[in-house]
Coordinates of C-alpha atoms in Angstrom, one line a residue:
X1 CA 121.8 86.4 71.5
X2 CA 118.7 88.7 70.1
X3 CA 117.8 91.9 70.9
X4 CA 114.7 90.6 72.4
X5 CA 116.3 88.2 74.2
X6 CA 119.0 90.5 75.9
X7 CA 116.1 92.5 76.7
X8 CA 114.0 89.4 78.3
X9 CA 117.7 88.0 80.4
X10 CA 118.2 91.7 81.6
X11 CA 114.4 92.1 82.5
X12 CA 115.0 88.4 84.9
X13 CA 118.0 89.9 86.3
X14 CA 115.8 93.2 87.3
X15 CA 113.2 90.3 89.1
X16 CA 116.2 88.8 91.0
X17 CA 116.7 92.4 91.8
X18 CA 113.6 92.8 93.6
X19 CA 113.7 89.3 95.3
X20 CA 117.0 89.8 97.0
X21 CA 115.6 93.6 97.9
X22 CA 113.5 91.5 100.2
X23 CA 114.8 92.9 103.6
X24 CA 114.8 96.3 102.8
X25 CA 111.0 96.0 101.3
X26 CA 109.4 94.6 104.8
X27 CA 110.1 97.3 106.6
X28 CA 107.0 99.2 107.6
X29 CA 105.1 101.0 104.9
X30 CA 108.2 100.7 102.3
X31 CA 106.6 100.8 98.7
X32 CA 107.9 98.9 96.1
X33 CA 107.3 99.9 92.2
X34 CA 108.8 98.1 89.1
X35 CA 108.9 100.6 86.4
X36 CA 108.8 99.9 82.7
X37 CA 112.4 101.9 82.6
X38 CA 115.6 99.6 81.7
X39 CA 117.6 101.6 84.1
X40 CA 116.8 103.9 86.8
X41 CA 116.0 107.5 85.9
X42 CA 119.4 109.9 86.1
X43 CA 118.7 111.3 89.9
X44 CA 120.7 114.7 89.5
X45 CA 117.1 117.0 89.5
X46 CA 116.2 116.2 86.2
X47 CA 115.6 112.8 85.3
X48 CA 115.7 111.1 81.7
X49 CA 113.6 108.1 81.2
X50 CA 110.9 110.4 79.5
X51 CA 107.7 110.8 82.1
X52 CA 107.9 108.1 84.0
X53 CA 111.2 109.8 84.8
X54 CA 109.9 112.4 86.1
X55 CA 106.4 110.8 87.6
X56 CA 109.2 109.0 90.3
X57 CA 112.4 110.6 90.3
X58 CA 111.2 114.1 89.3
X59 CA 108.5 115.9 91.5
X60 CA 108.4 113.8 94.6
X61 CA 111.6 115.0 94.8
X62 CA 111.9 117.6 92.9
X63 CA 109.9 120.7 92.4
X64 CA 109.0 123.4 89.9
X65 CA 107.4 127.0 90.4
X66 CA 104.9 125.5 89.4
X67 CA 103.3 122.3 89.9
X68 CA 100.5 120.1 88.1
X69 CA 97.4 119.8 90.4
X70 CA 96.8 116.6 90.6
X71 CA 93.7 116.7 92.8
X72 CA 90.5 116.1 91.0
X73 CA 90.5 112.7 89.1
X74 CA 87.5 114.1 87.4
X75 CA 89.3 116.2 84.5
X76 CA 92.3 116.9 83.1
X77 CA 95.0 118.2 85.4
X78 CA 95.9 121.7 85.5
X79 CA 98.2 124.2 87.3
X80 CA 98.9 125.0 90.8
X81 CA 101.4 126.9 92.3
X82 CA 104.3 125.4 93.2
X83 CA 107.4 127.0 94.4
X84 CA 106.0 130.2 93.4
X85 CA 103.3 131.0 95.5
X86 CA 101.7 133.1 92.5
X87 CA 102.8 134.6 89.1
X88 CA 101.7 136.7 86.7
X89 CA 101.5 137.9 83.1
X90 CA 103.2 141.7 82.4
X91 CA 100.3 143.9 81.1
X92 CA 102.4 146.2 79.0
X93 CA 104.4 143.5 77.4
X94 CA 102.5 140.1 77.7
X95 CA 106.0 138.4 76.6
X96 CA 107.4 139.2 80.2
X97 CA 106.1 136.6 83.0
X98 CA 107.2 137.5 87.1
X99 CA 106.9 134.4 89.7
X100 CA 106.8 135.3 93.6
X101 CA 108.7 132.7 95.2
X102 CA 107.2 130.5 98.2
X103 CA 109.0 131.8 101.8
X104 CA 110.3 129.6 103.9
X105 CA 111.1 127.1 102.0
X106 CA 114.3 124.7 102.3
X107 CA 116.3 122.3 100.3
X108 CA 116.2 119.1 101.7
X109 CA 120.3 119.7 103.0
X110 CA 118.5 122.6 104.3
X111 CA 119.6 125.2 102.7
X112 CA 117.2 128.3 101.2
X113 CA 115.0 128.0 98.5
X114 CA 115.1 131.9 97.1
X115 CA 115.4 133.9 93.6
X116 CA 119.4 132.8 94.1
X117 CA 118.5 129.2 93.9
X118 CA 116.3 129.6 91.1
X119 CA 119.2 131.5 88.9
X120 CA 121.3 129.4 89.7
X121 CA 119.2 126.6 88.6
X122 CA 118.4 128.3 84.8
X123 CA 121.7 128.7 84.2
X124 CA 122.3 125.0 84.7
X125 CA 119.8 124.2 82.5
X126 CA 120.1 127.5 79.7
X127 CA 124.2 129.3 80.2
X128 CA 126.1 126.9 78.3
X129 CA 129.2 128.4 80.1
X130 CA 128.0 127.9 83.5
X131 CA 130.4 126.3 85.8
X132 CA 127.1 124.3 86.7
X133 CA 126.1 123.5 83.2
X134 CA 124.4 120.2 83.2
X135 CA 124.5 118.8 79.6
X136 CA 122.2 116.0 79.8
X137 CA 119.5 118.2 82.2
X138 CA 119.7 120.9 79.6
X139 CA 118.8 118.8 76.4
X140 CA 115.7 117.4 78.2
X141 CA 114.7 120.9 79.9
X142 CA 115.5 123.1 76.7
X143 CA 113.2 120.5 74.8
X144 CA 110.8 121.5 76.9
X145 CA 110.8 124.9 77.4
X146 CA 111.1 125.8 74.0
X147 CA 110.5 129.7 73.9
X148 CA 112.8 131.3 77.2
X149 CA 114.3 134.3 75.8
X150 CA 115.8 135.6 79.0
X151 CA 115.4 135.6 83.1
X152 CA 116.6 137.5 85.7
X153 CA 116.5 137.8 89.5
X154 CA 114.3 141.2 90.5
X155 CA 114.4 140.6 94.1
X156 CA 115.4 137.5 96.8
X157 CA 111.9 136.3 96.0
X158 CA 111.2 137.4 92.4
X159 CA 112.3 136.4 89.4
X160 CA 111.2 137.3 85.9
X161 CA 111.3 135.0 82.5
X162 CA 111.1 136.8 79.2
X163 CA 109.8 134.6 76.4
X164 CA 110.3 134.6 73.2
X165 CA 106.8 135.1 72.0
X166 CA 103.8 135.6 73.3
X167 CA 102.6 132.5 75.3
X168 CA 99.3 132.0 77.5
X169 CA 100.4 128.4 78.0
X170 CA 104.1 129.6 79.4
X171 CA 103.3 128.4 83.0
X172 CA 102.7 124.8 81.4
X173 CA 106.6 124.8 80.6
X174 CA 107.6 125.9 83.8
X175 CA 106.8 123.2 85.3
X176 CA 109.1 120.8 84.0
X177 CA 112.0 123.0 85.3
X178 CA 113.4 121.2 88.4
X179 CA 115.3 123.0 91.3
X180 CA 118.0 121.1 93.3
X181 CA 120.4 122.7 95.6
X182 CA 123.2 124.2 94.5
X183 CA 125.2 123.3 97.9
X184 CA 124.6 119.3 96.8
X185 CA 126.5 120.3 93.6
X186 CA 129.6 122.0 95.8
X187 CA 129.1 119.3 98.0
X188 CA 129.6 116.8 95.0
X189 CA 132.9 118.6 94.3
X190 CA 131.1 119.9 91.6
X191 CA 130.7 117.2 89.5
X192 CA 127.3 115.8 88.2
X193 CA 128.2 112.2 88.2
X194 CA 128.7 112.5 91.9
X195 CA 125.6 114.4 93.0
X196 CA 123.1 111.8 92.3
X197 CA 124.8 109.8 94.4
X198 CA 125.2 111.9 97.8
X199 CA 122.2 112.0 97.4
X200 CA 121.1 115.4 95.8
X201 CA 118.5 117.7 97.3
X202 CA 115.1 118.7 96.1
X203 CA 112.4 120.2 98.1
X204 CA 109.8 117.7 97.2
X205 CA 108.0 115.6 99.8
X206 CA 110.3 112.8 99.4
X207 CA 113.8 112.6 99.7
X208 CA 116.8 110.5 97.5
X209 CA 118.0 108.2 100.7
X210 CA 119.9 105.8 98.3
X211 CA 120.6 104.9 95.1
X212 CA 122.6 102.0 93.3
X213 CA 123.3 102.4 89.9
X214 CA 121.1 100.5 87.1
X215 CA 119.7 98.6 89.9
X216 CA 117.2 100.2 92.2
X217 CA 116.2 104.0 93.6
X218 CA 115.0 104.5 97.7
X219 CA 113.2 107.3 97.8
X220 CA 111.9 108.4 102.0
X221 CA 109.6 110.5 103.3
X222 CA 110.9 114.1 104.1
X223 CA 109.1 114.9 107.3
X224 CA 109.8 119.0 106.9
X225 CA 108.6 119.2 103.6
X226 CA 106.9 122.8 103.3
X227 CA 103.4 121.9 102.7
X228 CA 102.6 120.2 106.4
X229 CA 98.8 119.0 104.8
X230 CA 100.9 116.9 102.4
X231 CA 103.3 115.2 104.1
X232 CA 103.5 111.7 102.5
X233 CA 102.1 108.2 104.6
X234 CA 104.5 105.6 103.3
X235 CA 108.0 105.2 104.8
X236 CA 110.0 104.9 101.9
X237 CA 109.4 103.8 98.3
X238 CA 111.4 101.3 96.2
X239 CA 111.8 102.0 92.5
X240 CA 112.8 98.9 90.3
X241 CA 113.7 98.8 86.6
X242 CA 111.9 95.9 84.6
X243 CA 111.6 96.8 81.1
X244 CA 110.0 93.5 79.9
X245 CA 105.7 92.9 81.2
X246 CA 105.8 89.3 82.1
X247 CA 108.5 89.8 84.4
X248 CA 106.8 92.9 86.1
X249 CA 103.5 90.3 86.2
X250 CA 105.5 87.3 88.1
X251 CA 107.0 89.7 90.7
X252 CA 104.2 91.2 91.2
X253 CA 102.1 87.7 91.8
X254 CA 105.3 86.5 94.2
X255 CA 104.6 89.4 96.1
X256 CA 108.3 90.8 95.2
X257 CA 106.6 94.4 94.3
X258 CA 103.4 95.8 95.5
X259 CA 102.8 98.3 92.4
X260 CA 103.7 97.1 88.9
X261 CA 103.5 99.8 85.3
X262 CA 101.8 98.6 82.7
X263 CA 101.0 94.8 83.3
X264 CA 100.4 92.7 80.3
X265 CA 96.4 93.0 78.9
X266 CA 95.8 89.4 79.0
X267 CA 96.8 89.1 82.6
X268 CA 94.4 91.7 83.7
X269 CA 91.1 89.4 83.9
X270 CA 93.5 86.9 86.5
X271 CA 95.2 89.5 88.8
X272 CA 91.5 91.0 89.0
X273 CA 90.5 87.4 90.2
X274 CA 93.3 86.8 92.0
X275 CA 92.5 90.0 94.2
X276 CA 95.0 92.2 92.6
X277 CA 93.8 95.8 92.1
X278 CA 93.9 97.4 88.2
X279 CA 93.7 100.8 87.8
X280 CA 92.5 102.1 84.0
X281 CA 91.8 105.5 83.1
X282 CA 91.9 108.7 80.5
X283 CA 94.7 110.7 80.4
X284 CA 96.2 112.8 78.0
X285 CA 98.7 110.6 76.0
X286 CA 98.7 109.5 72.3
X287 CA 101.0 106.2 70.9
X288 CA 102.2 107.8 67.2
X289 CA 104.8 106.9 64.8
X290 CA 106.4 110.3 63.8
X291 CA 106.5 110.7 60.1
X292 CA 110.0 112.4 59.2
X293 CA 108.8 114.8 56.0
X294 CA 112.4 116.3 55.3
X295 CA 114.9 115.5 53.0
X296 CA 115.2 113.2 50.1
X297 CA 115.1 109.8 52.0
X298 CA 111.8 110.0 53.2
X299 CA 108.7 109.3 51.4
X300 CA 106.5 111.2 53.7
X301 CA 107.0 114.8 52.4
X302 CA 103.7 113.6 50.3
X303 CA 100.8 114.2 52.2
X304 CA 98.8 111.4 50.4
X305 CA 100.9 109.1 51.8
X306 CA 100.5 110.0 55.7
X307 CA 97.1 110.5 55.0
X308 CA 97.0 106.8 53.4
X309 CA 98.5 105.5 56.2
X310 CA 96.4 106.9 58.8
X311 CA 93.4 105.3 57.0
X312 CA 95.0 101.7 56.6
X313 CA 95.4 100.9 60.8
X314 CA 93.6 98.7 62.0
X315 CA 93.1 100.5 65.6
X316 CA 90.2 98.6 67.1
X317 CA 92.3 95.5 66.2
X318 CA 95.6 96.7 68.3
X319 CA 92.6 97.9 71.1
X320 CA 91.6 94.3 71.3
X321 CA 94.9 93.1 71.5
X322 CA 95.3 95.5 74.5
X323 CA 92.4 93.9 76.1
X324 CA 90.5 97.4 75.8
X325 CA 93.5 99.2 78.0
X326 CA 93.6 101.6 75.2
X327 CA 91.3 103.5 72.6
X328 CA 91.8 104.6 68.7
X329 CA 93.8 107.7 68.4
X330 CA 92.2 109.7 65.1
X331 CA 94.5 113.2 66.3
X332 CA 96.5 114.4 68.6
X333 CA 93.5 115.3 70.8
X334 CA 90.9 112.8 71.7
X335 CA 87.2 113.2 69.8
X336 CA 85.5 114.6 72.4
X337 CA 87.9 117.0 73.5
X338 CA 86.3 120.3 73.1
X339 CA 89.6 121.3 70.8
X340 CA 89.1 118.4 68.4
X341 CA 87.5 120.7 65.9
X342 CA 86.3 119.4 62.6
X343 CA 88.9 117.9 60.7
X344 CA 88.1 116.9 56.9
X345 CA 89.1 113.5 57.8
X346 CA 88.1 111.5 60.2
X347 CA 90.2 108.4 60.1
X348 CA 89.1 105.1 60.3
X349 CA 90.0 101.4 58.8
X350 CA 89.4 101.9 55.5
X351 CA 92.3 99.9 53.8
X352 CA 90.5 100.8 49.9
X353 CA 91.0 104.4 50.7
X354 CA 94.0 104.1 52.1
X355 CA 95.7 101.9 48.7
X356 CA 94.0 104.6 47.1
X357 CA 95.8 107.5 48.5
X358 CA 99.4 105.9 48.5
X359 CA 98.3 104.7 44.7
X360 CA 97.9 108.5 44.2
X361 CA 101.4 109.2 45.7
X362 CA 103.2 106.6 43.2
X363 CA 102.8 103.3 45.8
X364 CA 101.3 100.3 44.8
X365 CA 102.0 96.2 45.0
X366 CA 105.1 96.8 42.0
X367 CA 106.6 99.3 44.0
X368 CA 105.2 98.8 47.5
X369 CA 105.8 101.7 49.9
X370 CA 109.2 100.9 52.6
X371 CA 110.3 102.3 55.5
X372 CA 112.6 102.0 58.5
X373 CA 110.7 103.0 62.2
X374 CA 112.7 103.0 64.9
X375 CA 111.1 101.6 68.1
X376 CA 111.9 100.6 71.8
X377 CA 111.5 98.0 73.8
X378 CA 109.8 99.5 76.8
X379 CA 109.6 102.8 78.4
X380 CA 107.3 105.8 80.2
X381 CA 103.9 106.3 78.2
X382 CA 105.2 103.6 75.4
X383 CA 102.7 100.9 76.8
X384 CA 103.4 97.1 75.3
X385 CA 105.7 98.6 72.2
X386 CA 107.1 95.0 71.2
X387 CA 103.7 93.4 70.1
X388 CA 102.1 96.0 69.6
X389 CA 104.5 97.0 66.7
X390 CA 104.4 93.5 65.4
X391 CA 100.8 94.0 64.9
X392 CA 100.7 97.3 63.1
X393 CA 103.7 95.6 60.9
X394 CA 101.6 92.7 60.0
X395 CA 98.2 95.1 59.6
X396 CA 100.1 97.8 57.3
X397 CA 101.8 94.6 55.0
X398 CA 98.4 93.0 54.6
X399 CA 95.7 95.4 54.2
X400 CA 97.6 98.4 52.2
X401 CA 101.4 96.3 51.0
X402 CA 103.2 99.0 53.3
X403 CA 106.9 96.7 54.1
X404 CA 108.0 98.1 57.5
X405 CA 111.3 97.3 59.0
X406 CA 111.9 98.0 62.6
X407 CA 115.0 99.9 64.1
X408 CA 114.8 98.6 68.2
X409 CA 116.5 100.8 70.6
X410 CA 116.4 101.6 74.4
X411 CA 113.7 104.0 75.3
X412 CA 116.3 106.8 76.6
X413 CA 117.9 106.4 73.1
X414 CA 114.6 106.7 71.2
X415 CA 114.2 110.1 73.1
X416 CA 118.0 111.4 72.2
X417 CA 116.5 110.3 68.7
X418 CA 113.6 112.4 69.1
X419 CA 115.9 115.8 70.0
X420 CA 118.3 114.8 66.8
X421 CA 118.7 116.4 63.8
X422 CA 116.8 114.2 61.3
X423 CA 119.8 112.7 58.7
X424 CA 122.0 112.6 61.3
X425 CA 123.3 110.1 63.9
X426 CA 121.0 107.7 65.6
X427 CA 118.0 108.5 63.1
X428 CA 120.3 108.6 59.7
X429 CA 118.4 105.4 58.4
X430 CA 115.3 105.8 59.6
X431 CA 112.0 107.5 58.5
X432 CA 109.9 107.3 61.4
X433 CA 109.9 107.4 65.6
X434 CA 107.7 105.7 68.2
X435 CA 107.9 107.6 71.3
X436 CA 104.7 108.1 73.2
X437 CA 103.4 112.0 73.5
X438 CA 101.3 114.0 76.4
X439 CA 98.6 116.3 75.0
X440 CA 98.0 117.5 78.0
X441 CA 98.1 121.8 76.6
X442 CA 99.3 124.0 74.1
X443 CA 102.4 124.4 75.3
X444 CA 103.4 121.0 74.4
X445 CA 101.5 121.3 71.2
X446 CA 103.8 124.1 70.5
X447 CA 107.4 122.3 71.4
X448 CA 106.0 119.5 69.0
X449 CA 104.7 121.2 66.0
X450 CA 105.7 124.7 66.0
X451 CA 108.1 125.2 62.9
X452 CA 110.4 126.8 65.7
X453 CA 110.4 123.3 67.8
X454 CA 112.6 121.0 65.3
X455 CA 115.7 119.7 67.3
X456 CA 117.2 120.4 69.2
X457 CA 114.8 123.6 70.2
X458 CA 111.6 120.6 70.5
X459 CA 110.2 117.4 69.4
X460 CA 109.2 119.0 65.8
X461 CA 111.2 116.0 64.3
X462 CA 109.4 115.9 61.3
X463 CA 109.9 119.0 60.2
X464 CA 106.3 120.0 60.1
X465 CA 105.3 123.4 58.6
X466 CA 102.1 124.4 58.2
X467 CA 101.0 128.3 57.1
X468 CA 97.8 127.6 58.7
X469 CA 98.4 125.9 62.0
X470 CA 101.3 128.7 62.5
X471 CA 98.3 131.1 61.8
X472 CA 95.6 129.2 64.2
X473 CA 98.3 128.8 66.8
X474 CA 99.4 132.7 66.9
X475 CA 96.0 133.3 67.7
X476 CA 95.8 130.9 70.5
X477 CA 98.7 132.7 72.0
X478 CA 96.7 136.0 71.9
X479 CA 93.8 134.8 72.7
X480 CA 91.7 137.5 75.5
X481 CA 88.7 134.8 76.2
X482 CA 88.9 131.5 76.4
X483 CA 86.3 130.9 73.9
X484 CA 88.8 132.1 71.7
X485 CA 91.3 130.3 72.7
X486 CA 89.4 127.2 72.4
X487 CA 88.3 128.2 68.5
X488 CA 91.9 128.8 67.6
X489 CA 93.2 125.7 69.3
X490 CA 90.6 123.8 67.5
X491 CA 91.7 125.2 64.1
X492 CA 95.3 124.2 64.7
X493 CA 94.2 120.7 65.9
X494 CA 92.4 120.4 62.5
X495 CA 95.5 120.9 60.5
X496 CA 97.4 118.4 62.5
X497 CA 94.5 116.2 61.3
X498 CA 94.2 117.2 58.1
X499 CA 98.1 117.6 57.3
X500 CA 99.1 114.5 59.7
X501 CA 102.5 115.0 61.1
X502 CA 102.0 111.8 62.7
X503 CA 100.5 108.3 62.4
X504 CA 98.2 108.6 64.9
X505 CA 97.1 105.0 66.6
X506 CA 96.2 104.8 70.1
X507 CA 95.8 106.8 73.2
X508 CA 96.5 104.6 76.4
X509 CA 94.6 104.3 79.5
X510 CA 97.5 104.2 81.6
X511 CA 96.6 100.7 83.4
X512 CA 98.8 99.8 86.6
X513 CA 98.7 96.4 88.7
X514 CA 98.7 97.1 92.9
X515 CA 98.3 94.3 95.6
X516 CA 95.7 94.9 97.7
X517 CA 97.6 96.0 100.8
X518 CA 98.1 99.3 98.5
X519 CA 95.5 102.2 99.4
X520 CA 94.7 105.8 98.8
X521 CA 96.0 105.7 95.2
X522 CA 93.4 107.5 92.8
X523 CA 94.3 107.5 89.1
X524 CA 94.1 111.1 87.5
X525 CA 94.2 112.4 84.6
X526 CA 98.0 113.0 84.0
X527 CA 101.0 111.3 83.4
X528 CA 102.2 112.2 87.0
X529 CA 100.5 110.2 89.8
X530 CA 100.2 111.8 93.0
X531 CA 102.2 109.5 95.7
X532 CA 101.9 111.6 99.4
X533 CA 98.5 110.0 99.9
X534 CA 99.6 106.4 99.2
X535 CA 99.7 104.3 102.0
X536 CA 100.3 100.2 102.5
X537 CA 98.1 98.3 105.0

């Protein structure tokens, strides 16, 4: 059996899933979701699965000092504080960062959130000879947080984080570290295979109340949560794994699920008729292949060639495939971001100039330029990868010779790829990755393209170093206005531009598929979704 196939026969076994869910799902105001995930995000505090991860089985039950405000559908979502009730930058050393922890505040077993918890916590993630030292939560967190030098406890509410450079942005990478309670992980004898199935304990506004391995996730409402102005409205929520879009499309139209990710373009015109609510919308995300520019086995250490590349997509052609759920991608940052700057090249379909450059790097129709991507077959922020990859392999052979082969993987896999060594392992024969990226702020600018960020310290797979943008982006760090910050960030953008890193294709508008009993969702800007205020009718 094919790849594709497997993937199709697991995706109907996930459908079955959520028909004989049916009990559970009618009770009163219980939710049910079908992800794009193959299996359920890991549920131990600090979920793999990428975004969408963390978007269902990260903050509602899970929280961070801080938290993304997900508020005002009108812009980009920023910070808000979270478990810290406020935090600040050290004036004599700006590398030195304090967060004043929230009081009162319980895990959901209902023991104390304090600066104890919160220790206890960084060395799961950061003391490699922690008796709590989570192996698979510290390769995703240390990804993230790409610059912690040090922390300590100063007081039972205090703790202070030391980074390794100066960093404005530093608050934007402590909100991806997740606290659980340490008594879940004594409680799980412990071991981390068992906690995510006691359940564990966040102190989120939703609660693990079951979980059954590669099938389904029950989240339920936790009626203390700290914040009584957002306690959630649903019951309970059901999260389902389908990987493949039709199969997310027909259980959604049998009424199996009430909130599908991702439905499939040409389906959106029906479900609107049908009565089904679709949700579009901005958000900071961009679709890429990552050019790998180390090594001998890789022809993209010549600039002329990723330049080439980027000028020989076809981008509004892959938009109309979409069905308009998505727009051209000519950076890392969208055009009319204030940050975009003024790049020397401003991509477009130009397959002439694009034969031109690769012609210039020594590729041409007698030796016709090859490579190996590897790609997965569904996943958070990765939107339709499957044809949408067949149509950039077709573009790319027609209007510049470029022979593509594909690599397809699992979407967890393609994100081990993406914190792995380039040469070695999973990405040994191939020259190029297909995970989706946020843009959302600097700080994940930095754990992607900082010279410091290659693997396992980021997502700097390719191995990009630029004098320039490391120039531009020290700046940015220092920055005293925010007009300054925005000049520097804008100069740093135009090298990723001008020296592409990446293939840059598409940035998605995150479209979703609800039945109409669904209400009070508003789509903002972000790849979290804010669930307390969802309701069913």
């Amino acid at each position: 059996m094919s790849r594709f196939r497997r993937v199709t026969a697991y995706a109907l076994g996930a459908a079955m899933l959520a028909a004989s869910g049916g009990a559970l799902a009618q009770q009163p105001r219980t939710l049910r979701i079908a992800m794009t995930a193959s299996d359920v995000p890991t549920t131990t505090g600090m979920p793999n699965n990428g975004f969408e991860g963390m978007r269902f089985l990260g903050y509602p039950i899970f929280e961070a000092l801080t938290l993304w405000d997900l508020s005002d559908a009108s812009k980009p979502a920023g910070l808000r504080p979270g478990l810290a009730e406020r935090w600040e930058q050290d004036v004599n050393d700006p590398k030195v960062w304090r967060f004043h922890l929230r009081q009162g505040v319980t895990f959901h077993d209902g023991t104390p959130f304090n600066a104890d918890a919160v220790i206890w916590n960084m060395d799961r993630f950061f003391r490699s000879d922690a008796p709590q030292f989570e192996p698979g939560g510290s390769g995703i967190t240390r990804a993230r947080v790409t610059i912690l030098a040090s922390y300590r406890k100063i007081d039972d509410m205090t703790v202070e984080m030391t980074t390794t450079r100066v960093a404005s942005y530093f608050p934007y990478m402590v909100v991806y570290i997740l606290m659980t309670s340490p008594q879940s992980w004594e409680s799980a004898g412990r071991d981390w295979a068992r906690v995510g199935t006691l359940p564990p304990a966040g102190t989120g506004p939703f609660r693990l109340s079951r979980f059954v391995p590669r099938q389904s996730a029950e989240l339920s409402r936790h009626d203390g949560y700290w914040d009584a102005n957002r306690r959630a409205r649903l019951d309970r929520i059901l999260l389902l794994p389908m990987p493949e879009a039709n199969t997310r499309l027909a259980a959604l139209r049998a009424g199996q699920v009430d909130w599908i990710e991702v439905p499939p373009p040409d389906a959106i015109p029906s479900l609107r008729s049908a009565g089904f609510n679709v949700t579009t919308g901005s958000y900071p995300h961009v679709w890429p292949w990552f050019f790998q520019m180390q090594g001998a086995n890789t022809p993209f250490g010549d600039v002329r060639v990723r330049q080439g590349l980027n000028y020989c997509v076809d981008r509004e052609g892959l938009v109309q495939l979409l069905n308009g759920t998505a727009e051209p991608s000519v950076g890392w940052l969208k055009p009319s971001d204030p940050a975009f700057g003024n790049p020397q090249h401003r991509y477009r379909f130009d397959a002439a100039r694009g034969r031109a450059l690769l012609a210039e790097a020594g590729f041409n129709a007698q030796r016709p330029l090859r490579f190996r991507v590897m790609i997965s077959t569904s996943g958070s922020g990765q939107m339709l990868p499957l044809p949408m990859n067949e149509f950039l392999q077709q573009n790319l052979r027609e209007a510049c010779g470029v022979q593509v082969e594909f690599e397809v993987t699992d979407w967890s896999n393609l994100l081990v790829a993406t914190r792995t060594a380039p040469g070695s392992g999973v990405v040994a024969n191939v020259q190029s990755l297909n995970p989706s990226s946020p843009s959302s702020d600097p700080g994940v600018m930095a754990r992607y393209f900082l010279r410091a960020g290659t693997p396992p310290n980021g997502f700097n797979w390719p191995g990009f170093s630029d004098d320039q943008f490391e120039a531009a982006f020290t700046r940015l760090e220092s920055a005293r206005t925010p007009a300054e910050a925005t000049a520097a960030y804008a100069q740093a953008h135009e090298r990723l531009v001008d020296n592409p890193p990446w293939l840059f294709i598409v940035h998605d508008l995150n479209p979703r598929a609800m039945s109409r009993r669904v209400t009070g969702f508003t789509s903002v800007q972000s790849w979290f979704q804010d669930l307390v205020p969802v309701s069913l009718q």
